[in-house]
Amino acid sequence: AQKVTQAQTEISVVEKEDVTLDCVYETRDTTYYLFWYKQPPSGELVFLIRRNSFDEQNEISGRYSWNFQKSTSSFNFTITASQVVDSAVYFCALSEAQGGSEKLVFGKGMKLTVNP
Amino acid sequence: DTGVSQDPRHKITKRGQNVTFRCDPISEHNRLYWYRQTLGQGPEFLTYFQNEAQLEKSRLLSDRFSAERPKGSFSTLEIQRTEQGDSAMYLCAAARGRQGAEAFFGQGTRLTVV
């Protein structure tokens, strides 16, 4: 069964600090995809990044970077030099290729507050 | 703007009434999903369409819930005989057909059953 755990429920930082959001997942599938979404107060889920299970190369995209480690089933997300506009709830999600629908299984989310 | 539109944005209804929500995805997105999100939780999968075919339904989708996607374009989600426990945000998401494609979400319909 698929499961995503975001152990942190809420983090508060001061602007320009770096912040890392943790995500641990469970799956029996060998082909799967991992995602991070952001949900600002307006409510719309915004896609941030995607990683497939065959590619453990970590990347940086602007102020975002991620650390995917299959050995520990973790997919952590880092925001560098945080800004007030980064304040939102962040969700980690997993989809399995097997089964066809590739439905997303979400963690409970982590509320990030960036204070000026 | 993700290109996924949902209507209405908010709905307040009395217990026992029927409600219907609509989702309009981008035309190229043949995969369509409905999710439900309650306060403090992540979205939970309800049902999945590939084009007009409903291919997967969650156990969360009781007999009072029905979804359609005629002609593989817009989709509707109907809840009959609403209960207070149905109060939640209902999110529609759409994705391209290629494997692993990211899903784009609409702004959701917030349902309050009083």
PDB file of C-alpha atoms in Angstrom:
ATOM      1  CA  ALA A   1       0.000   0.000   0.000  1.00  0.00           C
ATOM      2  CA  GLN A   2       1.105   3.518  -0.668  1.00  0.00           C
ATOM      3  CA  LYS A   3       1.790   5.874   2.178  1.00  0.00           C
ATOM      4  CA  VAL A   4       3.385   9.281   2.553  1.00  0.00           C
ATOM      5  CA  THR A   5       4.509  10.652   5.872  1.00  0.00           C
ATOM      6  CA  GLN A   6       5.355  14.260   6.570  1.00  0.00           C
ATOM      7  CA  ALA A   7       6.462  14.236  10.162  1.00  0.00           C
ATOM      8  CA  GLN A   8       6.644  17.996  10.504  1.00  0.00           C
ATOM      9  CA  THR A   9       3.271  19.675  10.792  1.00  0.00           C
ATOM     10  CA  GLU A  10       4.324  23.294  11.077  1.00  0.00           C
ATOM     11  CA  ILE A  11       7.518  25.296  10.672  1.00  0.00           C
ATOM     12  CA  SER A  12       8.099  28.992  11.206  1.00  0.00           C
ATOM     13  CA  VAL A  13      11.210  30.719   9.874  1.00  0.00           C
ATOM     14  CA  VAL A  14      12.481  34.215   9.339  1.00  0.00           C
ATOM     15  CA  GLU A  15      12.852  35.513   5.828  1.00  0.00           C
ATOM     16  CA  LYS A  16      16.091  34.510   4.043  1.00  0.00           C
ATOM     17  CA  GLU A  17      16.508  31.393   6.149  1.00  0.00           C
ATOM     18  CA  ASP A  18      16.791  28.061   4.367  1.00  0.00           C
ATOM     19  CA  VAL A  19      14.131  25.499   5.211  1.00  0.00           C
ATOM     20  CA  THR A  20      13.959  21.773   4.495  1.00  0.00           C
ATOM     21  CA  LEU A  21      10.693  19.865   4.368  1.00  0.00           C
ATOM     22  CA  ASP A  22      10.873  16.153   5.092  1.00  0.00           C
ATOM     23  CA  CYS A  23       8.966  13.417   3.315  1.00  0.00           C
ATOM     24  CA  VAL A  24       9.114   9.652   3.745  1.00  0.00           C
ATOM     25  CA  TYR A  25       7.157   7.320   1.526  1.00  0.00           C
ATOM     26  CA  GLU A  26       6.163   3.664   1.297  1.00  0.00           C
ATOM     27  CA  THR A  27       5.427   1.738  -1.849  1.00  0.00           C
ATOM     28  CA  ARG A  28       5.803  -1.782  -3.201  1.00  0.00           C
ATOM     29  CA  ASP A  29       5.950  -0.603  -6.761  1.00  0.00           C
ATOM     30  CA  THR A  30       9.302  -0.382  -8.521  1.00  0.00           C
ATOM     31  CA  THR A  31       8.153   2.428 -10.770  1.00  0.00           C
ATOM     32  CA  TYR A  32       6.706   5.422  -9.004  1.00  0.00           C
ATOM     33  CA  TYR A  33       6.713   9.198  -9.002  1.00  0.00           C
ATOM     34  CA  LEU A  34       7.184  11.682  -6.228  1.00  0.00           C
ATOM     35  CA  PHE A  35       5.852  15.193  -6.165  1.00  0.00           C
ATOM     36  CA  TRP A  36       5.826  18.329  -4.076  1.00  0.00           C
ATOM     37  CA  TYR A  37       2.830  20.635  -4.211  1.00  0.00           C
ATOM     38  CA  LYS A  38       2.254  23.990  -2.554  1.00  0.00           C
ATOM     39  CA  GLN A  39      -1.138  25.152  -1.297  1.00  0.00           C
ATOM     40  CA  PRO A  40      -1.245  28.870  -0.549  1.00  0.00           C
ATOM     41  CA  PRO A  41      -4.126  30.392   1.428  1.00  0.00           C
ATOM     42  CA  SER A  42      -6.103  30.774  -1.795  1.00  0.00           C
ATOM     43  CA  GLY A  43      -6.490  26.989  -1.774  1.00  0.00           C
ATOM     44  CA  GLU A  44      -5.244  25.957  -5.198  1.00  0.00           C
ATOM     45  CA  LEU A  45      -2.624  23.214  -5.202  1.00  0.00           C
ATOM     46  CA  VAL A  46       0.388  24.317  -7.212  1.00  0.00           C
ATOM     47  CA  PHE A  47       2.770  21.765  -8.716  1.00  0.00           C
ATOM     48  CA  LEU A  48       6.401  22.365  -7.762  1.00  0.00           C
ATOM     49  CA  ILE A  49       8.583  19.386  -8.619  1.00  0.00           C
ATOM     50  CA  ARG A  50       8.438  15.765  -9.778  1.00  0.00           C
ATOM     51  CA  ARG A  51      10.881  12.906  -9.540  1.00  0.00           C
ATOM     52  CA  ASN A  52      10.641   9.378 -10.920  1.00  0.00           C
ATOM     53  CA  SER A  53      11.925   6.343  -9.096  1.00  0.00           C
ATOM     54  CA  PHE A  54      14.683   5.688 -11.607  1.00  0.00           C
ATOM     55  CA  ASP A  55      16.349   9.026 -11.243  1.00  0.00           C
ATOM     56  CA  GLU A  56      17.999   9.753  -7.938  1.00  0.00           C
ATOM     57  CA  GLN A  57      19.957  12.688  -9.204  1.00  0.00           C
ATOM     58  CA  ASN A  58      19.282  15.638  -7.018  1.00  0.00           C
ATOM     59  CA  GLU A  59      18.697  18.963  -8.641  1.00  0.00           C
ATOM     60  CA  ILE A  60      18.331  22.612  -7.995  1.00  0.00           C
ATOM     61  CA  SER A  61      15.734  24.788  -9.655  1.00  0.00           C
ATOM     62  CA  GLY A  62      15.997  28.390  -8.640  1.00  0.00           C
ATOM     63  CA  ARG A  63      15.475  28.542  -4.873  1.00  0.00           C
ATOM     64  CA  TYR A  64      14.133  24.983  -4.775  1.00  0.00           C
ATOM     65  CA  SER A  65      16.205  21.837  -4.446  1.00  0.00           C
ATOM     66  CA  TRP A  66      15.372  18.267  -3.551  1.00  0.00           C
ATOM     67  CA  ASN A  67      17.115  15.266  -2.122  1.00  0.00           C
ATOM     68  CA  PHE A  68      15.736  11.911  -3.261  1.00  0.00           C
ATOM     69  CA  GLN A  69      17.165   8.839  -1.545  1.00  0.00           C
ATOM     70  CA  LYS A  70      15.643   5.455  -2.366  1.00  0.00           C
ATOM     71  CA  SER A  71      17.694   3.757   0.336  1.00  0.00           C
ATOM     72  CA  THR A  72      15.817   5.665   3.010  1.00  0.00           C
ATOM     73  CA  SER A  73      12.603   6.219   1.003  1.00  0.00           C
ATOM     74  CA  SER A  74      12.912   9.927   1.490  1.00  0.00           C
ATOM     75  CA  PHE A  75      12.181  12.858  -0.792  1.00  0.00           C
ATOM     76  CA  ASN A  76      13.112  16.033   1.022  1.00  0.00           C
ATOM     77  CA  PHE A  77      12.552  19.500  -0.357  1.00  0.00           C
ATOM     78  CA  THR A  78      14.568  22.608   0.442  1.00  0.00           C
ATOM     79  CA  ILE A  79      13.714  26.237  -0.091  1.00  0.00           C
ATOM     80  CA  THR A  80      16.765  28.465  -0.063  1.00  0.00           C
ATOM     81  CA  ALA A  81      16.558  32.072   1.100  1.00  0.00           C
ATOM     82  CA  SER A  82      12.898  31.804   2.014  1.00  0.00           C
ATOM     83  CA  GLN A  83      10.522  34.643   1.259  1.00  0.00           C
ATOM     84  CA  VAL A  84       7.215  35.672   2.795  1.00  0.00           C
ATOM     85  CA  VAL A  85       5.441  34.518  -0.385  1.00  0.00           C
ATOM     86  CA  ASP A  86       6.648  30.989   0.339  1.00  0.00           C
ATOM     87  CA  SER A  87       4.217  30.827   3.239  1.00  0.00           C
ATOM     88  CA  ALA A  88       1.847  27.989   2.424  1.00  0.00           C
ATOM     89  CA  VAL A  89       1.068  24.361   3.167  1.00  0.00           C
ATOM     90  CA  TYR A  90       3.414  22.008   1.357  1.00  0.00           C
ATOM     91  CA  PHE A  91       2.375  18.507   0.388  1.00  0.00           C
ATOM     92  CA  CYS A  92       4.513  15.592  -0.629  1.00  0.00           C
ATOM     93  CA  ALA A  93       2.737  13.059  -2.844  1.00  0.00           C
ATOM     94  CA  LEU A  94       3.384   9.662  -4.399  1.00  0.00           C
ATOM     95  CA  SER A  95       1.887   7.954  -7.420  1.00  0.00           C
ATOM     96  CA  GLU A  96       2.479   4.394  -8.537  1.00  0.00           C
ATOM     97  CA  ALA A  97       2.778   3.496 -12.191  1.00  0.00           C
ATOM     98  CA  GLN A  98       1.195   0.077 -11.669  1.00  0.00           C
ATOM     99  CA  GLY A  99      -2.579   0.105 -11.680  1.00  0.00           C
ATOM    100  CA  GLY A 100      -2.990   2.704 -14.348  1.00  0.00           C
ATOM    101  CA  SER A 101      -4.607   5.646 -12.646  1.00  0.00           C
ATOM    102  CA  GLU A 102      -1.427   7.056 -11.104  1.00  0.00           C
ATOM    103  CA  LYS A 103      -3.601   8.617  -8.446  1.00  0.00           C
ATOM    104  CA  LEU A 104      -1.753  10.751  -5.945  1.00  0.00           C
ATOM    105  CA  VAL A 105      -1.408   9.740  -2.325  1.00  0.00           C
ATOM    106  CA  PHE A 106      -0.635  12.802  -0.241  1.00  0.00           C
ATOM    107  CA  GLY A 107       0.982  13.356   3.093  1.00  0.00           C
ATOM    108  CA  LYS A 108      -0.841  15.445   5.668  1.00  0.00           C
ATOM    109  CA  GLY A 109       1.029  18.558   4.685  1.00  0.00           C
ATOM    110  CA  MET A 110       3.425  20.904   6.422  1.00  0.00           C
ATOM    111  CA  LYS A 111       2.493  24.502   7.092  1.00  0.00           C
ATOM    112  CA  LEU A 112       5.366  26.870   6.462  1.00  0.00           C
ATOM    113  CA  THR A 113       5.232  30.406   7.788  1.00  0.00           C
ATOM    114  CA  VAL A 114       7.929  32.808   6.666  1.00  0.00           C
ATOM    115  CA  ASN A 115       8.072  35.900   8.812  1.00  0.00           C
ATOM    116  CA  PRO A 116       9.558  39.184   7.608  1.00  0.00           C
TER     117      PRO A 116
ATOM    118  CA  ASP B   1      -3.615  29.678 -13.683  1.00  0.00           C
ATOM    119  CA  THR B   2      -3.506  25.881 -14.080  1.00  0.00           C
ATOM    120  CA  GLY B   3      -6.194  25.823 -16.737  1.00  0.00           C
ATOM    121  CA  VAL B   4      -8.505  23.683 -14.585  1.00  0.00           C
ATOM    122  CA  SER B   5     -11.723  25.465 -13.661  1.00  0.00           C
ATOM    123  CA  GLN B   6     -14.158  24.407 -10.993  1.00  0.00           C
ATOM    124  CA  ASP B   7     -17.641  25.703 -10.350  1.00  0.00           C
ATOM    125  CA  PRO B   8     -18.980  26.752  -7.953  1.00  0.00           C
ATOM    126  CA  ARG B   9     -16.166  27.876  -5.673  1.00  0.00           C
ATOM    127  CA  HIS B  10     -18.381  27.672  -2.618  1.00  0.00           C
ATOM    128  CA  LYS B  11     -21.594  25.810  -1.911  1.00  0.00           C
ATOM    129  CA  ILE B  12     -23.686  25.852   1.241  1.00  0.00           C
ATOM    130  CA  THR B  13     -26.477  23.332   1.343  1.00  0.00           C
ATOM    131  CA  LYS B  14     -28.896  21.878   3.811  1.00  0.00           C
ATOM    132  CA  ARG B  15     -28.483  18.303   4.919  1.00  0.00           C
ATOM    133  CA  GLY B  16     -30.378  15.964   2.655  1.00  0.00           C
ATOM    134  CA  GLN B  17     -30.123  18.117  -0.450  1.00  0.00           C
ATOM    135  CA  ASN B  18     -28.330  17.081  -3.625  1.00  0.00           C
ATOM    136  CA  VAL B  19     -25.395  19.068  -4.958  1.00  0.00           C
ATOM    137  CA  THR B  20     -23.436  18.938  -8.208  1.00  0.00           C
ATOM    138  CA  PHE B  21     -19.983  20.289  -8.924  1.00  0.00           C
ATOM    139  CA  ARG B  22     -18.385  20.857 -12.282  1.00  0.00           C
ATOM    140  CA  CYS B  23     -14.782  20.656 -13.453  1.00  0.00           C
ATOM    141  CA  ASP B  24     -13.441  21.907 -16.780  1.00  0.00           C
ATOM    142  CA  PRO B  25      -9.912  20.690 -17.537  1.00  0.00           C
ATOM    143  CA  ILE B  26      -7.569  21.680 -20.335  1.00  0.00           C
ATOM    144  CA  SER B  27      -8.629  19.842 -23.477  1.00  0.00           C
ATOM    145  CA  GLU B  28      -5.342  17.954 -23.898  1.00  0.00           C
ATOM    146  CA  HIS B  29      -5.538  16.508 -20.407  1.00  0.00           C
ATOM    147  CA  ASN B  30      -7.282  13.162 -20.853  1.00  0.00           C
ATOM    148  CA  ARG B  31      -6.746  12.068 -17.243  1.00  0.00           C
ATOM    149  CA  LEU B  32      -9.120  13.595 -14.724  1.00  0.00           C
ATOM    150  CA  TYR B  33      -9.267  13.052 -10.963  1.00  0.00           C
ATOM    151  CA  TRP B  34     -11.518  14.083  -8.109  1.00  0.00           C
ATOM    152  CA  TYR B  35     -10.100  14.449  -4.616  1.00  0.00           C
ATOM    153  CA  ARG B  36     -11.587  15.476  -1.283  1.00  0.00           C
ATOM    154  CA  GLN B  37      -9.695  17.515   1.284  1.00  0.00           C
ATOM    155  CA  THR B  38     -10.779  18.106   4.868  1.00  0.00           C
ATOM    156  CA  LEU B  39      -9.243  20.635   7.211  1.00  0.00           C
ATOM    157  CA  GLY B  40      -5.685  19.865   8.172  1.00  0.00           C
ATOM    158  CA  GLN B  41      -5.405  16.880   5.863  1.00  0.00           C
ATOM    159  CA  GLY B  42      -3.971  16.177   2.470  1.00  0.00           C
ATOM    160  CA  PRO B  43      -6.289  15.554  -0.463  1.00  0.00           C
ATOM    161  CA  GLU B  44      -7.750  12.051  -0.693  1.00  0.00           C
ATOM    162  CA  PHE B  45      -8.469  10.333  -3.977  1.00  0.00           C
ATOM    163  CA  LEU B  46     -12.098   9.796  -4.923  1.00  0.00           C
ATOM    164  CA  THR B  47     -12.241   8.765  -8.566  1.00  0.00           C
ATOM    165  CA  TYR B  48     -10.366   8.712 -11.870  1.00  0.00           C
ATOM    166  CA  PHE B  49     -11.380   9.126 -15.493  1.00  0.00           C
ATOM    167  CA  GLN B  50      -9.380   8.418 -18.588  1.00  0.00           C
ATOM    168  CA  ASN B  51     -11.218  10.271 -21.297  1.00  0.00           C
ATOM    169  CA  GLU B  52     -14.879   9.415 -20.693  1.00  0.00           C
ATOM    170  CA  ALA B  53     -14.260   6.124 -18.907  1.00  0.00           C
ATOM    171  CA  GLN B  54     -14.386   6.026 -15.123  1.00  0.00           C
ATOM    172  CA  LEU B  55     -11.623   3.545 -14.380  1.00  0.00           C
ATOM    173  CA  GLU B  56     -11.138   3.738 -10.645  1.00  0.00           C
ATOM    174  CA  LYS B  57     -13.221   4.621  -7.615  1.00  0.00           C
ATOM    175  CA  SER B  58     -12.108   4.910  -4.029  1.00  0.00           C
ATOM    176  CA  ARG B  59     -13.892   3.194  -1.177  1.00  0.00           C
ATOM    177  CA  LEU B  60     -14.482   6.743   0.044  1.00  0.00           C
ATOM    178  CA  LEU B  61     -16.944   7.167  -2.809  1.00  0.00           C
ATOM    179  CA  SER B  62     -20.164   5.965  -1.245  1.00  0.00           C
ATOM    180  CA  ASP B  63     -23.316   5.157  -3.196  1.00  0.00           C
ATOM    181  CA  ARG B  64     -24.452   8.728  -2.679  1.00  0.00           C
ATOM    182  CA  PHE B  65     -21.602   9.978  -4.852  1.00  0.00           C
ATOM    183  CA  SER B  66     -21.575   9.754  -8.609  1.00  0.00           C
ATOM    184  CA  ALA B  67     -19.244  11.224 -11.167  1.00  0.00           C
ATOM    185  CA  GLU B  68     -19.435  11.533 -14.912  1.00  0.00           C
ATOM    186  CA  ARG B  69     -17.278  12.766 -17.726  1.00  0.00           C
ATOM    187  CA  PRO B  70     -19.370  12.776 -20.872  1.00  0.00           C
ATOM    188  CA  LYS B  71     -17.384  13.015 -24.093  1.00  0.00           C
ATOM    189  CA  GLY B  72     -14.170  13.090 -22.117  1.00  0.00           C
ATOM    190  CA  SER B  73     -14.284  16.816 -21.572  1.00  0.00           C
ATOM    191  CA  PHE B  74     -15.796  18.406 -18.449  1.00  0.00           C
ATOM    192  CA  SER B  75     -16.695  16.318 -15.443  1.00  0.00           C
ATOM    193  CA  THR B  76     -19.400  16.509 -12.791  1.00  0.00           C
ATOM    194  CA  LEU B  77     -19.459  15.172  -9.261  1.00  0.00           C
ATOM    195  CA  GLU B  78     -22.867  14.777  -7.648  1.00  0.00           C
ATOM    196  CA  ILE B  79     -23.567  14.099  -4.017  1.00  0.00           C
ATOM    197  CA  GLN B  80     -27.069  12.948  -3.171  1.00  0.00           C
ATOM    198  CA  ARG B  81     -28.702  13.323   0.234  1.00  0.00           C
ATOM    199  CA  THR B  82     -25.798  15.314   1.618  1.00  0.00           C
ATOM    200  CA  GLU B  83     -24.613  14.719   5.162  1.00  0.00           C
ATOM    201  CA  GLN B  84     -22.623  16.986   7.446  1.00  0.00           C
ATOM    202  CA  GLY B  85     -19.675  14.673   7.033  1.00  0.00           C
ATOM    203  CA  ASP B  86     -19.582  15.584   3.335  1.00  0.00           C
ATOM    204  CA  SER B  87     -18.409  19.089   4.221  1.00  0.00           C
ATOM    205  CA  ALA B  88     -14.988  19.428   2.611  1.00  0.00           C
ATOM    206  CA  MET B  89     -13.069  20.932  -0.274  1.00  0.00           C
ATOM    207  CA  TYR B  90     -13.607  18.983  -3.481  1.00  0.00           C
ATOM    208  CA  LEU B  91     -10.671  19.255  -5.837  1.00  0.00           C
ATOM    209  CA  CYS B  92     -10.477  18.372  -9.493  1.00  0.00           C
ATOM    210  CA  ALA B  93      -7.148  17.604 -11.132  1.00  0.00           C
ATOM    211  CA  ALA B  94      -6.167  16.863 -14.704  1.00  0.00           C
ATOM    212  CA  ALA B  95      -3.067  15.451 -16.345  1.00  0.00           C
ATOM    213  CA  ARG B  96      -1.736  14.514 -19.744  1.00  0.00           C
ATOM    214  CA  GLY B  97      -1.726  10.884 -20.734  1.00  0.00           C
ATOM    215  CA  ARG B  98       2.021  10.268 -20.508  1.00  0.00           C
ATOM    216  CA  GLN B  99       3.220   8.256 -17.537  1.00  0.00           C
ATOM    217  CA  GLY B 100       4.275  10.277 -14.546  1.00  0.00           C
ATOM    218  CA  ALA B 101       2.794  13.516 -15.799  1.00  0.00           C
ATOM    219  CA  GLU B 102       2.121  16.073 -13.123  1.00  0.00           C
ATOM    220  CA  ALA B 103      -1.492  16.778 -12.276  1.00  0.00           C
ATOM    221  CA  PHE B 104      -2.825  20.316 -12.337  1.00  0.00           C
ATOM    222  CA  PHE B 105      -5.447  21.217  -9.813  1.00  0.00           C
ATOM    223  CA  GLY B 106      -8.418  23.521  -9.918  1.00  0.00           C
ATOM    224  CA  GLN B 107      -9.190  25.930  -7.110  1.00  0.00           C
ATOM    225  CA  GLY B 108     -11.698  23.543  -5.623  1.00  0.00           C
ATOM    226  CA  THR B 109     -15.299  23.710  -4.492  1.00  0.00           C
ATOM    227  CA  ARG B 110     -15.770  24.208  -0.780  1.00  0.00           C
ATOM    228  CA  LEU B 111     -18.919  22.421   0.359  1.00  0.00           C
ATOM    229  CA  THR B 112     -20.581  23.223   3.664  1.00  0.00           C
ATOM    230  CA  VAL B 113     -23.505  21.084   4.729  1.00  0.00           C
ATOM    231  CA  VAL B 114     -25.618  22.698   7.458  1.00  0.00           C
TER     232      VAL B 114
END
